[in-house]
mmCIF file of C-alpha atoms in Angstrom:
data_model
loop_
_atom_site.group_PDB
_atom_site.id
_atom_site.type_symbol
_atom_site.label_atom_id
_atom_site.label_comp_id
_atom_site.label_asym_id
_atom_site.label_seq_id
_atom_site.Cartn_x
_atom_site.Cartn_y
_atom_site.Cartn_z
ATOM 1 C CA MET A 1119 -77.449 47.763 47.096
ATOM 2 C CA ASP A 1120 -75.677 49.509 49.934
ATOM 3 C CA GLY A 1121 -77.219 47.922 53.002
ATOM 4 C CA HIS A 1122 -80.341 50.105 53.003
ATOM 5 C CA TRP A 1123 -82.405 46.933 52.750
ATOM 6 C CA ASP A 1124 -80.618 45.149 55.633
ATOM 7 C CA GLY A 1125 -83.272 44.003 58.080
ATOM 8 C CA TYR A 1126 -85.997 44.020 55.447
ATOM 9 C CA ASP A 1127 -87.489 40.666 54.532
ATOM 10 C CA SER A 1128 -90.174 39.900 51.994
ATOM 11 C CA ILE A 1129 -92.421 38.296 54.597
ATOM 12 C CA GLY A 1130 -95.768 39.568 53.340
ATOM 13 C CA GLY A 1131 -96.506 36.678 51.029
ATOM 14 C CA SER A 1132 -97.294 38.970 48.088
ATOM 15 C CA VAL A 1133 -95.907 42.058 46.392
ATOM 16 C CA PRO A 1134 -98.681 44.366 47.719
ATOM 17 C CA LEU A 1135 -98.101 43.255 51.321
ATOM 18 C CA ASP A 1136 -94.353 43.603 50.866
ATOM 19 C CA LEU A 1137 -94.986 47.139 49.592
ATOM 20 C CA VAL A 1138 -96.854 47.977 52.799
ATOM 21 C CA ASN A 1139 -93.894 46.557 54.724
ATOM 22 C CA THR A 1140 -91.457 49.061 53.228
ATOM 23 C CA VAL A 1141 -92.277 51.133 56.315
ATOM 24 C CA SER A 1142 -90.483 49.649 59.301
ATOM 25 C CA TRP A 1143 -91.811 50.310 62.797
ATOM 26 C CA ARG A 1144 -94.919 51.906 61.312
ATOM 27 C CA ARG A 1145 -96.654 52.183 64.700
ATOM 28 C CA ASP A 1146 -93.652 53.600 66.583
ATOM 29 C CA PRO A 1147 -93.018 57.209 65.468
ATOM 30 C CA ALA A 1148 -89.618 57.340 67.179
ATOM 31 C CA ARG A 1149 -88.308 54.354 65.195
ATOM 32 C CA ARG A 1150 -90.349 54.641 61.980
ATOM 33 C CA GLU A 1151 -88.278 54.194 58.819
ATOM 34 C CA ASP A 1152 -89.566 54.619 55.283
ATOM 35 C CA ARG A 1153 -87.327 52.475 53.090
ATOM 36 C CA LEU A 1154 -88.721 54.079 49.927
ATOM 37 C CA SER A 1155 -86.865 57.318 50.570
ATOM 38 C CA THR A 1156 -85.714 57.886 46.980
ATOM 39 C CA PRO A 1157 -86.691 56.748 43.474
ATOM 40 C CA GLU A 1158 -83.540 54.598 43.440
ATOM 41 C CA ARG A 1159 -84.677 52.781 46.603
ATOM 42 C CA LEU A 1160 -88.035 52.039 44.995
ATOM 43 C CA SER A 1161 -86.268 50.701 41.911
ATOM 44 C CA GLU A 1162 -84.115 48.432 44.128
ATOM 45 C CA TRP A 1163 -87.240 47.204 45.929
ATOM 46 C CA VAL A 1164 -88.915 46.207 42.646
ATOM 47 C CA VAL A 1165 -86.005 43.855 41.914
ATOM 48 C CA LEU A 1166 -85.675 42.719 45.552
ATOM 49 C CA VAL A 1167 -89.269 41.417 45.723
ATOM 50 C CA GLY A 1168 -89.187 39.937 42.224
ATOM 51 C CA ALA A 1169 -91.727 42.316 40.693
ATOM 52 C CA GLY A 1170 -89.241 43.094 37.934
ATOM 53 C CA SER A 1171 -85.926 41.684 36.817
ATOM 54 C CA GLU A 1172 -84.102 44.952 36.255
ATOM 55 C CA ARG A 1173 -83.984 48.352 37.875
ATOM 56 C CA LEU A 1174 -86.378 50.922 36.491
ATOM 57 C CA GLU A 1175 -85.919 54.628 35.957
ATOM 58 C CA ILE A 1176 -88.403 56.083 38.441
ATOM 59 C CA SER A 1177 -89.402 59.711 38.819
ATOM 60 C CA VAL A 1178 -90.129 61.498 42.075
ATOM 61 C CA ALA A 1179 -93.796 61.772 40.991
ATOM 62 C CA VAL A 1180 -94.015 57.972 40.589
ATOM 63 C CA LEU A 1181 -92.310 57.478 43.959
ATOM 64 C CA GLU A 1182 -94.878 59.737 45.635
ATOM 65 C CA ALA A 1183 -97.766 57.980 43.865
ATOM 66 C CA VAL A 1184 -96.487 54.580 45.034
ATOM 67 C CA LYS A 1185 -96.047 55.824 48.606
ATOM 68 C CA ASP A 1186 -99.569 57.306 48.630
ATOM 69 C CA PHE A 1187 -100.944 54.014 47.325
ATOM 70 C CA ARG A 1188 -98.959 52.083 49.935
ATOM 71 C CA GLU A 1189 -100.503 54.102 52.766
ATOM 72 C CA THR A 1190 -104.010 53.760 51.307
ATOM 73 C CA LEU A 1191 -103.566 50.003 50.955
ATOM 74 C CA TYR A 1192 -102.328 49.724 54.544
ATOM 75 C CA ARG A 1193 -105.406 51.589 55.810
ATOM 76 C CA VAL A 1194 -107.683 49.320 53.767
ATOM 77 C CA LEU A 1195 -105.988 46.178 55.085
ATOM 78 C CA VAL A 1196 -106.063 47.070 58.779
ATOM 79 C CA SER A 1197 -109.355 48.957 58.981
ATOM 80 C CA GLU A 1198 -112.454 47.356 60.429
ATOM 81 C CA PRO A 1199 -114.619 46.968 58.492
ATOM 82 C CA GLN A 1200 -112.462 46.815 55.403
ATOM 83 C CA ASP A 1201 -113.598 49.561 53.041
ATOM 84 C CA VAL A 1202 -112.046 49.442 49.567
ATOM 85 C CA THR A 1203 -113.562 52.759 48.424
ATOM 86 C CA PRO A 1204 -110.225 54.612 48.781
ATOM 87 C CA LEU A 1205 -108.720 52.250 46.153
ATOM 88 C CA ARG A 1206 -111.381 52.970 43.511
ATOM 89 C CA LYS A 1207 -109.693 55.865 41.674
ATOM 90 C CA THR A 1208 -106.297 54.142 41.635
ATOM 91 C CA LEU A 1209 -107.776 50.896 40.303
ATOM 92 C CA LEU A 1210 -109.780 52.623 37.582
ATOM 93 C CA ASP A 1211 -106.642 54.444 36.465
ATOM 94 C CA ALA A 1212 -104.678 51.172 36.464
ATOM 95 C CA TYR A 1213 -107.274 49.480 34.246
ATOM 96 C CA ARG A 1214 -106.971 52.350 31.754
ATOM 97 C CA HIS A 1215 -103.264 51.499 31.422
ATOM 98 C CA ALA A 1216 -103.675 47.714 31.444
ATOM 99 C CA SER A 1217 -104.086 45.254 28.623
ATOM 100 C CA LEU A 1218 -106.009 42.008 28.486
ATOM 101 C CA PRO A 1219 -104.028 39.158 26.913
ATOM 102 C CA PRO A 1220 -106.102 37.108 24.432
ATOM 103 C CA SER A 1221 -105.977 33.896 26.454
ATOM 104 C CA LEU A 1222 -107.515 32.380 29.551
ATOM 105 C CA PRO A 1223 -107.548 32.883 32.424
ATOM 106 C CA LEU A 1224 -108.706 36.484 32.102
ATOM 107 C CA ARG A 1225 -106.162 38.680 33.788
ATOM 108 C CA TRP A 1226 -105.454 42.344 33.248
ATOM 109 C CA VAL A 1227 -101.722 43.075 33.065
ATOM 110 C CA VAL A 1228 -99.484 46.108 33.174
ATOM 111 C CA PRO A 1229 -95.996 45.222 31.941
ATOM 112 C CA LEU A 1230 -93.203 46.870 33.902
ATOM 113 C CA GLU A 1231 -91.429 48.278 30.859
ATOM 114 C CA ASN A 1232 -90.755 51.602 32.560
ATOM 115 C CA GLY A 1233 -91.129 53.262 35.935
ATOM 116 C CA ASP A 1234 -94.301 55.116 34.967
ATOM 117 C CA ALA A 1235 -96.166 51.785 34.839
ATOM 118 C CA LEU A 1236 -95.243 50.838 38.422
ATOM 119 C CA PRO A 1237 -98.232 52.429 40.241
ATOM 120 C CA HIS A 1238 -100.621 50.680 37.824
ATOM 121 C CA PHE A 1239 -98.803 47.355 38.185
ATOM 122 C CA LEU A 1240 -98.979 47.590 41.989
ATOM 123 C CA ALA A 1241 -102.652 48.595 41.966
ATOM 124 C CA LEU A 1242 -103.607 45.548 39.879
ATOM 125 C CA ALA A 1243 -101.471 43.287 42.077
ATOM 126 C CA ALA A 1244 -103.304 44.620 45.139
ATOM 127 C CA GLU A 1245 -106.670 44.184 43.432
ATOM 128 C CA ASP A 1246 -105.770 40.589 42.608
ATOM 129 C CA LEU A 1247 -104.802 39.946 46.250
ATOM 130 C CA LEU A 1248 -107.996 41.528 47.569
ATOM 131 C CA ARG A 1249 -110.162 39.698 45.033
ATOM 132 C CA THR A 1250 -108.643 36.226 45.148
ATOM 133 C CA GLY A 1251 -106.701 36.100 48.399
ATOM 134 C CA ASP A 1252 -107.844 34.537 51.624
ATOM 135 C CA LEU A 1253 -108.402 37.862 53.382
ATOM 136 C CA GLU A 1254 -109.002 36.243 56.772
ATOM 137 C CA ARG A 1255 -105.385 35.130 56.679
ATOM 138 C CA ILE A 1256 -103.977 38.643 56.223
ATOM 139 C CA ARG A 1257 -102.804 39.880 59.597
ATOM 140 C CA GLU A 1258 -100.852 42.689 61.161
ATOM 141 C CA CYS A 1259 -97.886 41.787 63.357
ATOM 142 C CA GLU A 1260 -98.677 41.912 67.075
ATOM 143 C CA GLY A 1261 -95.204 43.228 67.884
ATOM 144 C CA PRO A 1262 -95.391 46.592 69.665
ATOM 145 C CA GLY A 1263 -94.771 49.299 67.096
ATOM 146 C CA CYS A 1264 -94.158 46.916 64.179
ATOM 147 C CA GLY A 1265 -97.122 47.344 61.836
ATOM 148 C CA TRP A 1266 -95.953 44.859 59.189
ATOM 149 C CA VAL A 1267 -98.625 42.767 57.492
ATOM 150 C CA PHE A 1268 -98.416 39.187 56.277
ATOM 151 C CA THR A 1269 -100.433 36.243 55.057
ATOM 152 C CA ASP A 1270 -100.785 33.610 57.761
ATOM 153 C CA HIS A 1271 -100.170 30.282 56.022
ATOM 154 C CA THR A 1272 -100.175 28.209 59.217
ATOM 155 C CA ARG A 1273 -102.678 25.383 59.288
ATOM 156 C CA ASN A 1274 -104.400 26.597 62.454
ATOM 157 C CA ARG A 1275 -104.109 30.313 61.594
ATOM 158 C CA SER A 1276 -102.007 31.015 64.660
ATOM 159 C CA ARG A 1277 -99.190 33.188 63.299
ATOM 160 C CA ARG A 1278 -98.880 36.356 65.352
ATOM 161 C CA TRP A 1279 -95.550 37.872 64.370
ATOM 162 C CA CYS A 1280 -94.016 39.236 61.186
ATOM 163 C CA SER A 1281 -91.084 36.952 61.911
ATOM 164 C CA SER A 1282 -90.433 34.475 64.689
ATOM 165 C CA SER A 1283 -86.809 35.622 64.703
ATOM 166 C CA ASP A 1284 -87.713 39.325 65.009
ATOM 167 C CA CYS A 1285 -90.897 40.417 66.798
ATOM 168 C CA GLY A 1286 -91.618 36.851 67.904
ATOM 169 C CA ASN A 1287 -88.196 36.583 69.517
ATOM 170 C CA ARG A 1288 -88.666 39.926 71.288
ATOM 171 C CA ALA A 1289 -91.985 38.710 72.710
ATOM 172 C CA ARG A 1290 -90.449 35.432 73.908
ATOM 173 C CA ALA A 1291 -87.527 37.292 75.497
ATOM 174 C CA LYS A 1292 -89.900 39.695 77.247
ATOM 175 C CA ARG A 1293 -92.031 36.813 78.594
ATOM 176 C CA HIS A 1294 -88.892 35.081 79.859
ATOM 177 C CA TYR A 1295 -87.630 38.282 81.468
ATOM 178 C CA ASP A 1296 -91.007 38.918 83.125
ATOM 179 C CA ARG A 1297 -91.124 35.324 84.462
ATOM 180 C CA THR A 1298 -87.606 35.343 85.845
ATOM 181 C CA ARG A 1299 -87.744 38.860 87.320
ATOM 182 C CA GLY A 1300 -90.972 38.296 88.992
#
């Protein structure tokens, strides 16, 4: 990897949240950066977040499908109330490509044997998160312009920033500046 992923951390707590976070500065149009700019970048990301162990051959059509799904998932996660209707078609298509292993627990799987399976794999991973995850703990970073999402694993559910060393540090520095400048 050539440094394209510098500054990107897998802070989401799950592959679907990390997918949403492939857009940096989502809420600041002047700084917005889509890290999934090419099929090769998407293939690197799959390995980076541990979704697969080797790079996949990914077509432009698959890249666009993944990016469309990413934006739909983001809207579902941050909308109030959370409406999963936009995910319906993608999930139904994923189930058509999935298999059900003959053992418990029941869990539909889409093996990542090639790039064409990636949208289905990601859809089922998102469905699993939305079905079994503690949705009250999924938050959006409060940093101005950030837009990253994460699972708040703190005991008192007080996490506010994508990273204490990134947006959290900016907020602390701003508070300090405001206090000392008056």
